[in-house]
Amino acid sequence: MPKSLWNQGAEVKPGLDELVYRSNLIGTDRTVCNWGGGNTSMKTVVQDFRGRDIEVMYVKGSGSDLATMKAHNFTGLRMEDIRPLFERESMTDEEMVAYLGHCMIDSKHPRASIETLLHAFLPFKHVDHTHPDAIISLCCTEGGREIAKDIFGDRFVWVPYVRPGFTLSRMIAQGVLDHPKAELVLMEKHGLVTWGETSEECYNKTLAVIGEAERYIESRVNEGALFGGARYSPLPEQKRRELASSVMPAIRGAVSDAKPMLVTFDDEADVLQFVGSRDAAKLSQIGAACPDHLVHTKMVPLYVEWDPASGTAESLAEAVRGGIAAFKAEYAAYFERNKNEGDVMFEAAPRVILVPGVGMFNTGKSRAMAQVSGALYHRAIAVMRGATTLGSFVSLSENESYNVEYWPLELYKLTLAPAEAEFSRKIAFITGGAGGIGSATARRLVAEGAHVVLADLNLEGAQNVAAEINGQYGEGRALAVKMDVTSEEQVVSALEQTALYYGGVDILVNNAGLATSSPFEDTSLKEWNLNMNVLGTGYFLVAREAFKAMKTQGIGGSMIFIGSKNSIYAGKNATAYSAAKALEAHLARCIAAEGGALGIRVNTVLPDAILQGSAIWNSNWRNERAAAYGIEPDQLEEYYRKRTTLLVNIFPADIAEGVAFFASSKAAKTTGCMLTIDGGVPAAFTR
């Protein structure tokens, strides 16, 4: 049941602030309002630029989410300009949007929502339009209007499904005018409208109406018979996660056509109950639970016919690939059947993939957008649960669904989105992610759209970098994992975690390292093995597992090895380190030779003397290198600067630029290459 979150002690200023407060409370509970959906309004009096009192309606602007929106996300419109529209008989979407643009009190406000007139035509100070699970269940049940009479008596107005816009807004207002005792409006296959004289009264009315519907439904629920009862049992959690991580690169490759997609996994209890039910295959194909879902979930999900009791990871991957191919073919046919002149087909791949016994996979251009698809399908499951309890679940027709999905006003929103950056939709796995080069590289790639995994023995350090990135760019843009590159088990686990979180990997930055220094005759076997294990075997293990993931995806990839000046220069008193760094460079070339046919590029960056933010240079290595050159440790930076032909020091950000170049489309035809970033050390010139 929705609970009131209204804090009587909260200091909320009258006016727009109280609308923001109410909206945030409504949006916080996703059983009340979908992500990005619903809208709220208030009518008040403000002074215009000439100091005159005018009646203004503030309404949620287009493109924001009730849970997080602030005052600047609302649009203020002059009511004296809007009220005459009620006398009109018709108005196209384009005419309405253009007209409302002239009614705005501030041109900097966001574009008015398509449902603005719904709020404006109702003669109430405060109006909420929401998409509660319980109400949509009722509105998506065959014969829902008659059931509504059992719940609400004669207190409601029922409006048949009409796409949001002028006509629907006028129908709602006329229905309320014709029924003065009405307390709510039920919008068939869509949602709820409530109102009040104060913001708190409006909020409480919204919750009260939802509560009535929810109690009615819950009193009739038979858990054992939901969705036709259980057909498949959920696999154990560890087994589900293992299957998911193994199949997600295959899913990612299959859904990534013109552009890569990210994939998320969800095995919450409601999902497992639904996907394992007898009726899931049929129910899931009826259609969307709410028009707002369509842009993010498409009309239907992909339901994969697969028996978790006898199936294998290989059979699941095969079933998913086949299912995605069939879904894309059907989506193309759906587009052809319904397209209007000038329509251009979206990516045809499914946004929601349901697998019995395992859970739900969601796809999107970012982890955040994939999660939105998943969050909305949780709401769809809740609606189907309620609707099938009340009777039969019904949805929009195919053509109605298409016209919402390809609605010109929704398409217009897409044109306002900023162009995708170089590394948008890309996943980068960075070893040594907590260190100077690793963290600088992560920040550089994320700044151009990437999602990054920071793998490091120093988990706390990696978590700190990830927290900083997520704080700046949004939750889920960075993931920290603990990994010892010399442990095959930990390397495999880290790539599995990456697949489970993002769907796969596009960019590998093999950067983890250490360094030791000693004269050759004093080099112990332990020192030799340490360098070889970390810089040789470690790079091999990480590259091998990333290579497997990239091959499974089938969409190419880029590996960048962080070598050293010593990869091609015999460093003094650094035999083990130099030999291991030379191994790295040649390993990269070998992988490049095998990966070319798969679109997997492998290149190497050769830095020198990156002291800033380096755990290596803050260890005994600094003292050892200073001793090798006969100088004091605090003289190293200047020593290294002077030995370069450009007389410069090299910093982690410089190496990050080299990595970004190799990972980018600018280097799409470059592989097996070495790029020296050392300020020009003549002894290390390639020849």
XYZ file of C-alpha atoms in Angstrom:
687
model
C 0.000 0.000 0.000
C 1.323 3.488 -0.764
C 2.281 5.279 2.430
C 2.173 9.015 2.960
C 5.643 10.542 2.926
C 4.367 14.025 3.712
C 6.352 15.506 6.584
C 4.214 17.938 8.552
C 7.368 19.487 9.966
C 8.996 20.070 6.603
C 9.759 23.702 5.832
C 8.165 24.135 2.425
C 7.491 27.610 1.074
C 4.035 28.226 -0.407
C 3.970 28.277 -4.191
C 6.258 26.468 -6.569
C 8.327 24.908 -3.762
C 5.320 22.998 -2.456
C 4.649 21.677 -5.966
C 8.242 20.471 -6.183
C 7.898 18.824 -2.773
C 4.663 17.026 -3.677
C 6.030 15.920 -7.040
C 9.178 14.453 -5.501
C 7.120 12.491 -2.956
C 4.889 11.087 -5.693
C 7.830 10.149 -7.905
C 9.736 8.481 -5.079
C 7.238 5.600 -5.010
C 7.399 3.833 -8.382
C 4.201 1.913 -7.619
C 2.534 5.346 -7.835
C 4.299 6.823 -10.843
C 6.552 5.464 -13.571
C 10.082 6.729 -14.145
C 9.780 9.813 -16.323
C 5.990 9.580 -16.410
C 3.069 11.391 -14.841
C 2.737 15.103 -14.254
C 1.662 17.505 -11.528
C 0.471 21.088 -11.522
C -0.650 24.018 -9.420
C -2.470 27.233 -10.245
C -1.383 30.356 -8.407
C -0.974 34.119 -8.770
C 2.413 35.684 -9.545
C 3.626 39.059 -10.673
C 4.650 39.385 -14.303
C 7.569 41.435 -15.591
C 5.446 44.591 -15.337
C 4.471 43.931 -11.745
C 0.886 42.881 -12.570
C -0.827 40.008 -10.742
C -1.559 37.209 -13.206
C -2.916 33.687 -12.776
C -0.293 31.151 -13.727
C -0.287 27.367 -13.881
C 2.985 25.617 -13.144
C 3.085 22.147 -14.678
C 5.788 19.538 -15.040
C 7.790 20.299 -18.158
C 8.653 17.760 -20.802
C 11.609 15.452 -20.252
C 11.940 15.370 -16.448
C 11.192 12.816 -13.728
C 8.899 13.570 -10.790
C 11.227 11.948 -8.260
C 14.162 14.250 -8.959
C 12.791 17.349 -10.678
C 13.365 20.805 -9.263
C 11.703 24.182 -9.701
C 13.431 24.847 -13.022
C 11.838 21.685 -14.478
C 8.355 23.214 -14.303
C 6.777 25.378 -16.963
C 4.756 28.455 -16.033
C 1.850 29.384 -18.337
C -0.666 32.230 -18.300
C -4.134 30.845 -17.635
C -5.951 33.711 -19.369
C -4.296 32.607 -22.614
C -5.074 28.914 -22.126
C -8.719 28.935 -20.960
C -10.186 29.992 -24.358
C -8.825 26.777 -25.892
C -11.551 24.798 -24.153
C -14.058 26.303 -26.581
C -12.252 24.824 -29.553
C -13.417 21.493 -30.942
C -10.063 20.224 -32.139
C -6.374 21.020 -32.168
C -3.425 19.081 -33.547
C -0.440 18.270 -31.360
C 1.723 20.621 -33.376
C -0.780 23.473 -33.078
C -1.132 22.907 -29.357
C 2.623 22.855 -28.690
C 3.112 26.019 -30.728
C 0.234 27.767 -28.947
C 1.484 26.810 -25.480
C 4.891 28.182 -26.393
C 3.278 31.632 -26.588
C 1.647 31.169 -23.164
C 4.882 30.654 -21.241
C 5.835 33.299 -18.694
C 9.534 32.565 -19.213
C 11.117 31.406 -22.467
C 13.802 29.596 -20.462
C 11.251 27.192 -19.008
C 11.141 23.681 -20.523
C 8.758 22.868 -23.331
C 5.225 22.275 -22.019
C 4.127 18.657 -21.606
C 1.664 17.136 -24.062
C -0.691 16.739 -21.081
C -0.578 20.404 -20.061
C -4.178 21.073 -21.081
C -5.385 18.139 -18.979
C -4.311 20.194 -15.942
C -5.328 23.567 -17.329
C -8.903 22.607 -18.218
C -9.677 21.175 -14.772
C -10.997 23.875 -12.397
C -8.811 22.859 -9.456
C -5.749 24.494 -7.910
C -3.715 21.289 -7.649
C -3.852 18.312 -10.033
C -1.947 15.018 -10.105
C -1.784 12.664 -13.073
C -0.114 9.380 -12.106
C 0.323 5.798 -13.307
C -0.262 3.683 -10.183
C 0.087 -0.087 -10.539
C -3.284 -0.748 -8.926
C -5.132 1.822 -11.041
C -3.543 0.729 -14.319
C -4.380 -2.865 -13.392
C -8.013 -1.790 -13.210
C -7.774 0.285 -16.381
C -6.096 -2.593 -18.271
C -8.691 -5.185 -17.264
C -11.422 -6.194 -19.671
C -14.617 -4.801 -18.130
C -12.596 -2.527 -15.871
C -15.239 0.200 -15.905
C -17.794 -2.083 -14.241
C -15.254 -3.228 -11.653
C -14.451 0.418 -10.923
C -18.085 0.890 -9.859
C -17.582 -1.762 -7.168
C -14.581 0.147 -5.854
C -15.499 3.817 -6.281
C -19.264 3.823 -6.726
C -20.256 6.935 -8.682
C -17.246 9.023 -7.620
C -15.261 8.565 -10.834
C -15.228 9.608 -14.445
C -14.144 6.896 -16.908
C -12.433 8.098 -20.081
C -11.875 5.632 -22.967
C -8.350 5.364 -24.362
C -7.310 8.349 -26.444
C -3.692 9.296 -27.029
C -2.679 12.248 -24.801
C -3.254 15.666 -26.297
C -6.022 18.223 -26.810
C -8.859 15.765 -27.384
C -8.160 13.699 -24.268
C -7.694 16.802 -22.116
C -11.028 18.207 -23.249
C -12.788 14.857 -22.729
C -11.513 14.675 -19.153
C -12.526 18.225 -18.313
C -15.970 17.793 -19.879
C -16.476 14.545 -17.990
C -15.680 16.254 -14.688
C -17.923 19.229 -15.530
C -20.765 16.814 -16.308
C -20.185 14.965 -13.031
C -19.668 17.637 -10.330
C -19.386 15.044 -7.528
C -16.490 13.226 -9.223
C -13.341 12.802 -7.147
C -11.122 11.131 -9.717
C -10.721 10.283 -13.381
C -9.796 6.799 -14.581
C -8.089 6.845 -17.975
C -8.541 3.543 -19.800
C -5.195 1.762 -20.359
C -3.417 4.828 -19.018
C -3.769 6.079 -15.460
C -5.312 8.294 -12.815
C -6.175 11.985 -12.355
C -6.906 13.460 -8.916
C -7.072 16.969 -7.475
C -7.335 19.117 -4.376
C -7.565 22.670 -3.111
C -4.158 22.404 -1.413
C -1.027 20.539 -2.370
C -1.298 18.250 0.665
C -4.971 17.554 0.012
C -4.189 16.628 -3.586
C -1.357 14.314 -2.510
C -3.516 12.603 0.117
C -6.345 12.139 -2.380
C -3.975 10.488 -4.846
C -2.777 8.029 -2.214
C -6.274 7.374 -0.870
C -7.661 6.487 -4.308
C -4.729 4.188 -5.031
C -5.178 2.545 -1.640
C -8.831 1.778 -2.351
C -7.978 0.051 -5.613
C -5.031 -1.797 -4.137
C -7.034 -3.167 -1.191
C -9.742 -4.357 -3.581
C -7.205 -6.213 -5.726
C -5.160 -7.675 -2.882
C -8.276 -9.102 -1.227
C -8.759 -11.215 -4.357
C -5.168 -12.311 -5.044
C -4.464 -16.043 -5.067
C -0.668 -16.247 -4.939
C -0.518 -19.848 -6.076
C -2.617 -19.136 -9.153
C -0.944 -15.891 -10.244
C -0.025 -15.865 -13.942
C -1.484 -19.371 -14.243
C 0.707 -20.828 -11.513
C 4.319 -21.958 -11.620
C 5.718 -23.814 -14.616
C 9.450 -23.491 -13.902
C 11.265 -23.118 -10.582
C 13.976 -20.464 -10.253
C 17.507 -21.807 -10.408
C 19.690 -21.223 -7.307
C 21.031 -17.665 -7.120
C 24.660 -18.580 -7.835
C 23.627 -20.649 -10.842
C 21.455 -17.800 -12.157
C 24.351 -15.369 -11.874
C 26.765 -17.767 -13.562
C 24.383 -18.303 -16.472
C 23.685 -14.594 -16.751
C 27.345 -13.564 -16.855
C 28.119 -16.270 -19.424
C 25.268 -15.334 -21.763
C 25.322 -11.531 -21.472
C 28.180 -10.978 -23.970
C 26.191 -13.093 -26.454
C 23.081 -10.994 -25.778
C 25.109 -7.822 -26.124
C 26.482 -8.861 -29.475
C 23.066 -9.924 -30.758
C 21.348 -6.648 -29.805
C 24.183 -4.381 -30.973
C 23.530 -3.666 -34.631
C 24.456 -0.176 -35.786
C 25.598 0.796 -32.281
C 26.605 -1.182 -29.172
C 24.108 -1.607 -26.351
C 24.680 -2.221 -22.662
C 22.927 -5.090 -20.897
C 21.774 -5.397 -17.285
C 20.488 -8.395 -15.333
C 17.601 -8.566 -12.879
C 16.495 -11.595 -10.859
C 14.242 -10.019 -8.248
C 11.457 -12.153 -6.819
C 8.599 -10.694 -8.899
C 10.578 -11.208 -12.099
C 11.393 -14.827 -11.251
C 7.764 -15.548 -10.381
C 6.535 -14.078 -13.671
C 9.108 -15.582 -16.058
C 8.603 -19.026 -14.508
C 4.816 -18.945 -14.739
C 2.565 -20.917 -17.093
C 1.035 -17.824 -18.681
C 4.159 -15.655 -18.993
C 4.784 -16.475 -22.649
C 1.211 -15.468 -23.566
C 0.744 -12.541 -21.164
C 4.033 -10.904 -22.069
C 2.983 -10.663 -25.719
C -0.358 -8.902 -25.159
C 1.232 -5.470 -25.110
C 2.523 -2.660 -22.928
C 0.903 -2.005 -19.546
C 1.011 1.758 -20.067
C 1.716 4.036 -23.040
C 4.604 5.625 -21.114
C 6.428 2.277 -21.179
C 6.575 1.944 -24.930
C 9.538 4.189 -25.651
C 11.702 2.227 -23.209
C 10.330 -1.321 -23.408
C 8.854 -1.553 -26.923
C 5.390 -3.046 -27.328
C 6.410 -6.503 -26.086
C 9.491 -8.161 -24.585
C 11.332 -11.182 -25.921
C 10.261 -14.294 -24.025
C 12.856 -17.042 -24.453
C 11.507 -20.582 -24.481
C 14.141 -22.447 -22.439
C 13.892 -25.154 -19.777
C 16.065 -24.212 -16.783
C 15.911 -27.757 -15.401
C 17.704 -29.340 -18.366
C 19.208 -26.436 -20.299
C 22.898 -25.513 -20.423
C 24.738 -22.227 -20.813
C 25.395 -23.125 -24.439
C 21.749 -23.936 -25.138
C 20.670 -20.702 -23.444
C 23.058 -18.641 -25.560
C 21.733 -20.361 -28.689
C 18.104 -19.822 -27.645
C 18.737 -16.151 -26.851
C 20.528 -15.480 -30.142
C 17.737 -17.174 -32.087
C 15.089 -15.327 -30.104
C 16.712 -11.944 -30.693
C 17.018 -12.595 -34.424
C 13.325 -13.555 -34.622
C 12.335 -10.527 -32.504
C 14.200 -8.150 -34.819
C 12.557 -9.659 -37.876
C 9.105 -9.313 -36.316
C 9.841 -5.748 -35.185
C 10.789 -4.814 -38.745
C 7.505 -6.310 -39.961
C 5.596 -4.411 -37.239
C 7.249 -1.212 -38.402
C 6.320 -1.875 -42.032
C 2.704 -2.637 -41.122
C 2.226 0.593 -39.208
C 4.730 3.164 -40.469
C 3.727 6.646 -41.471
C 5.393 8.669 -44.180
C 8.826 9.817 -43.049
C 9.175 7.374 -40.127
C 12.642 5.898 -39.607
C 12.829 2.585 -37.752
C 14.461 2.525 -34.326
C 16.926 -0.170 -33.290
C 14.925 -3.360 -33.719
C 16.441 -5.334 -30.841
C 14.400 -6.069 -27.702
C 14.695 -3.861 -24.629
C 13.409 -6.578 -22.301
C 14.435 -10.256 -22.474
C 12.731 -12.773 -20.176
C 14.297 -16.166 -19.403
C 12.489 -18.773 -17.259
C 14.385 -19.775 -14.132
C 17.016 -17.092 -14.676
C 15.415 -13.639 -14.766
C 15.276 -10.552 -16.959
C 17.876 -8.887 -19.165
C 17.471 -5.265 -20.220
C 19.241 -3.377 -22.967
C 19.922 0.317 -23.494
C 22.421 2.849 -24.746
C 23.723 3.191 -21.184
C 23.464 1.195 -17.993
C 21.078 3.821 -16.648
C 18.724 3.520 -19.627
C 18.826 -0.282 -19.530
C 17.813 -0.042 -15.883
C 14.906 2.238 -16.819
C 13.610 -0.477 -19.164
C 13.894 -2.956 -16.319
C 12.198 -0.673 -13.804
C 9.272 -0.148 -16.164
C 8.893 -3.873 -16.743
C 8.656 -4.409 -12.996
C 5.667 -2.098 -13.200
C 4.280 -4.088 -16.142
C 4.511 -7.300 -14.095
C 2.680 -5.612 -11.217
C -0.059 -4.432 -13.589
C -0.480 -7.881 -15.144
C -0.628 -9.342 -11.628
C -3.505 -7.021 -10.749
C -5.323 -7.251 -14.070
C -5.281 -11.056 -14.172
C -6.541 -11.103 -10.586
C -9.488 -8.932 -11.633
C -10.076 -10.642 -14.977
C -8.233 -10.513 -18.317
C -5.284 -8.237 -19.062
C -5.782 -6.016 -22.131
C -3.499 -3.478 -23.773
C -3.342 -1.015 -26.624
C -3.831 -2.294 -30.146
C -0.739 -2.742 -32.305
C -1.421 0.454 -34.221
C -2.117 2.449 -31.056
C 1.165 1.166 -29.621
C 3.061 2.086 -32.760
C 1.623 5.585 -32.801
C 2.828 6.142 -29.237
C 6.268 4.654 -29.881
C 6.721 6.755 -33.041
C 4.802 9.789 -31.787
C 6.266 12.905 -33.445
C 6.433 14.711 -30.095
C 8.456 11.841 -28.601
C 10.702 11.813 -31.651
C 11.205 15.545 -31.208
C 12.542 14.895 -27.684
C 15.213 12.667 -29.211
C 16.397 15.499 -31.432
C 17.038 17.598 -28.319
C 19.397 15.029 -26.823
C 23.089 15.862 -27.168
C 25.095 13.965 -29.772
C 26.618 10.764 -28.468
C 30.239 11.107 -27.431
C 33.185 9.077 -28.765
C 32.953 6.353 -26.098
C 29.197 6.341 -25.503
C 27.888 2.762 -25.221
C 31.460 1.507 -24.669
C 32.723 -0.469 -21.651
C 36.372 -0.105 -20.620
C 38.139 -2.546 -18.278
C 41.201 -0.901 -16.701
C 43.701 -2.843 -14.633
C 45.575 -0.862 -12.024
C 42.539 1.425 -12.024
C 43.323 2.974 -8.643
C 46.737 4.239 -9.714
C 47.862 7.378 -11.498
C 47.653 6.200 -15.118
C 44.650 3.936 -14.479
C 42.532 6.568 -12.749
C 43.491 9.286 -15.257
C 42.539 6.956 -18.095
C 39.208 6.150 -16.459
C 38.367 9.828 -16.075
C 39.402 10.540 -19.659
C 37.237 7.780 -21.138
C 34.223 8.504 -18.919
C 34.374 12.181 -19.917
C 33.556 11.023 -23.460
C 30.755 8.665 -22.514
C 32.403 5.385 -21.466
C 31.422 3.091 -18.623
C 34.536 1.869 -16.788
C 35.597 -1.012 -14.582
C 38.465 -0.214 -12.213
C 40.233 -3.471 -11.392
C 42.924 -3.269 -8.746
C 44.456 -5.108 -5.813
C 43.823 -1.884 -3.926
C 40.032 -2.213 -3.803
C 39.557 0.780 -1.523
C 41.514 2.993 -3.897
C 39.510 1.732 -6.875
C 36.257 2.305 -4.978
C 37.291 5.880 -4.213
C 37.919 6.595 -7.894
C 34.641 4.896 -8.865
C 32.715 6.910 -6.268
C 34.214 10.146 -7.595
C 33.263 9.246 -11.179
C 29.737 8.166 -10.249
C 29.246 11.323 -8.230
C 30.148 13.450 -11.237
C 28.653 11.462 -14.112
C 25.833 9.449 -12.546
C 25.425 6.177 -10.710
C 26.625 3.115 -12.552
C 29.222 4.770 -14.778
C 32.107 3.141 -12.872
C 32.507 -0.189 -11.092
C 35.374 -1.150 -8.782
C 36.475 -4.794 -8.520
C 39.318 -6.395 -6.592
C 41.684 -8.322 -8.839
C 45.185 -9.736 -8.693
C 46.335 -10.033 -12.305
C 48.486 -13.060 -11.430
C 45.453 -15.036 -10.228
C 43.631 -16.759 -13.074
C 40.603 -17.287 -10.832
C 40.406 -13.579 -9.897
C 40.882 -12.447 -13.485
C 38.077 -14.727 -14.707
C 35.863 -13.546 -11.850
C 36.525 -9.857 -12.584
C 35.525 -10.235 -16.248
C 32.426 -12.178 -15.172
C 31.496 -9.339 -12.807
C 31.972 -6.908 -15.682
C 29.674 -8.937 -17.937
C 27.055 -9.184 -15.204
C 27.135 -5.433 -14.554
C 27.481 -3.994 -18.063
C 27.072 -6.880 -20.500
C 30.640 -7.265 -21.762
C 33.742 -5.273 -22.622
C 34.885 -3.116 -25.559
C 38.145 -1.597 -24.338
C 40.850 -3.266 -22.282
C 43.563 -1.106 -20.745
C 46.250 -3.513 -19.505
C 47.965 -1.179 -17.064
C 48.563 -2.923 -13.708
C 52.227 -2.959 -12.875
C 55.186 -2.881 -10.579
C 58.892 -2.275 -11.012
C 62.104 -3.493 -9.391
C 65.702 -2.484 -9.910
C 68.946 -4.328 -9.301
C 72.179 -5.116 -11.162
C 71.858 -8.203 -13.319
C 74.127 -10.367 -11.170
C 72.091 -9.425 -8.098
C 68.725 -10.168 -9.722
C 67.147 -13.016 -7.782
C 64.810 -15.623 -9.213
C 62.117 -14.244 -6.923
C 62.534 -10.759 -8.424
C 62.580 -12.185 -11.955
C 59.416 -14.225 -11.361
C 57.647 -11.297 -9.728
C 58.127 -9.113 -12.817
C 57.228 -11.921 -15.203
C 54.138 -12.914 -13.222
C 52.675 -9.419 -13.010
C 53.851 -7.840 -16.273
C 53.879 -10.949 -18.423
C 51.496 -13.587 -17.115
C 49.134 -10.947 -15.695
C 48.817 -9.121 -18.994
C 48.327 -12.452 -20.761
C 45.539 -13.615 -18.429
C 43.565 -10.372 -18.555
C 43.945 -10.055 -22.328
C 42.907 -13.675 -22.871
C 39.675 -13.323 -20.881
C 38.838 -9.975 -22.494
C 39.567 -11.508 -25.921
C 37.069 -14.311 -25.210
C 34.372 -11.798 -24.261
C 35.045 -9.647 -27.331
C 34.941 -12.679 -29.600
C 31.619 -13.806 -28.110
C 30.145 -10.335 -28.583
C 31.258 -10.258 -32.195
C 31.420 -6.452 -32.369
C 35.185 -5.994 -32.231
C 37.157 -4.322 -29.482
C 40.317 -2.472 -28.572
C 43.125 -3.470 -26.249
C 45.764 -1.010 -25.123
C 48.822 -2.253 -23.269
C 50.735 0.190 -21.094
C 54.323 -0.720 -21.835
C 57.386 1.371 -21.080
C 60.388 3.037 -22.596
C 62.069 -0.122 -21.324
C 59.954 -2.198 -23.728
C 62.434 -1.208 -26.441
C 65.366 0.158 -24.392
C 67.664 -1.886 -22.163
C 67.194 -0.085 -18.869
C 70.181 0.121 -16.554
C 69.912 -2.176 -13.513
C 66.386 -3.230 -14.579
C 66.837 -6.543 -16.383
C 63.745 -8.270 -15.042
C 61.511 -5.223 -15.510
C 62.806 -4.416 -18.994
C 62.527 -8.017 -20.188
C 58.946 -8.258 -18.908
C 58.014 -4.953 -20.568
C 59.475 -6.206 -23.858
C 57.349 -9.336 -23.427
C 54.248 -7.136 -23.092
C 54.950 -5.312 -26.320
C 55.412 -8.500 -28.310
C 52.420 -10.166 -26.648
C 50.333 -7.241 -27.863
C 51.549 -7.727 -31.428
C 50.777 -11.457 -31.278
C 47.217 -10.816 -30.096
C 46.818 -8.133 -32.769
C 47.713 -10.688 -35.443
C 45.027 -13.109 -34.220
C 42.410 -10.502 -33.394
C 42.377 -8.620 -36.669
C 39.822 -10.859 -38.373
C 37.526 -10.355 -35.360
C 37.894 -6.574 -35.382
C 39.921 -6.692 -32.170
C 42.726 -4.126 -32.277
C 45.730 -4.273 -29.943
C 48.166 -1.412 -29.494
C 50.784 -0.357 -26.970
C 51.595 2.963 -25.300
C 55.195 3.408 -24.148
C 55.458 5.975 -21.335
C 58.491 6.889 -19.277
C 58.930 8.205 -15.743
C 55.313 8.818 -14.766
C 55.931 9.802 -11.175
C 52.688 11.633 -10.426
C 50.118 9.556 -8.549
C 52.153 6.380 -9.021
C 52.329 3.697 -6.334
C 55.387 2.316 -8.117
C 57.322 5.575 -7.893
C 56.295 6.036 -4.280
C 57.895 2.694 -3.419
C 61.544 1.690 -3.221
C 61.710 1.912 -7.028
C 62.273 5.669 -6.729
C 65.304 5.143 -4.485
C 66.633 2.357 -6.690
C 66.372 4.409 -9.892
C 67.950 7.435 -8.221
C 70.845 5.264 -7.036
C 71.260 3.859 -10.562
C 71.775 7.404 -11.865
C 73.846 8.577 -8.900
C 71.370 11.276 -7.799
C 69.048 11.916 -4.854
C 65.441 10.628 -5.042
C 63.997 14.156 -4.963
C 66.075 15.040 -8.030
C 64.439 12.408 -10.260
C 61.684 14.578 -11.790
C 64.202 17.175 -12.948
C 66.641 14.496 -14.110
C 63.975 12.861 -16.265
C 62.793 16.187 -17.647
C 66.268 17.195 -18.764
C 66.972 13.949 -20.557
C 63.994 14.439 -22.894
C 64.472 16.268 -26.153
C 61.354 18.329 -25.431
C 62.489 19.141 -21.881
C 59.146 18.125 -20.368
C 57.809 15.901 -17.644
C 55.209 13.267 -18.531
C 52.012 12.969 -16.505
C 49.246 10.342 -16.205
C 46.877 12.536 -18.250
C 49.370 12.424 -21.153
C 49.222 8.632 -21.201
C 45.440 8.727 -20.917
C 45.367 10.764 -24.133
C 47.348 8.073 -25.901
C 44.988 5.391 -24.627
C 41.964 7.427 -25.714
C 43.418 7.790 -29.205
C 44.022 4.063 -29.644
C 40.564 3.227 -28.250
C 38.810 5.775 -30.454
C 37.404 5.680 -33.965
C 40.393 7.787 -35.053
C 42.548 4.661 -34.701
C 39.993 2.294 -36.201
C 42.513 1.095 -38.796
C 45.500 0.883 -36.462
C 46.631 -2.307 -34.708
C 49.938 -3.820 -33.633
C 51.309 -0.308 -33.171
C 53.479 1.266 -30.462
C 53.099 4.919 -29.457
C 55.904 6.486 -27.457
C 54.880 9.179 -24.955
C 58.103 10.006 -23.139
C 59.006 13.562 -24.145
C 61.544 12.209 -26.611
C 64.219 10.007 -25.063
C 66.669 9.425 -27.941
C 67.844 6.096 -26.550
C 64.287 4.798 -26.839
C 63.554 6.001 -30.380
C 62.065 3.083 -32.299
C 64.256 1.797 -35.086
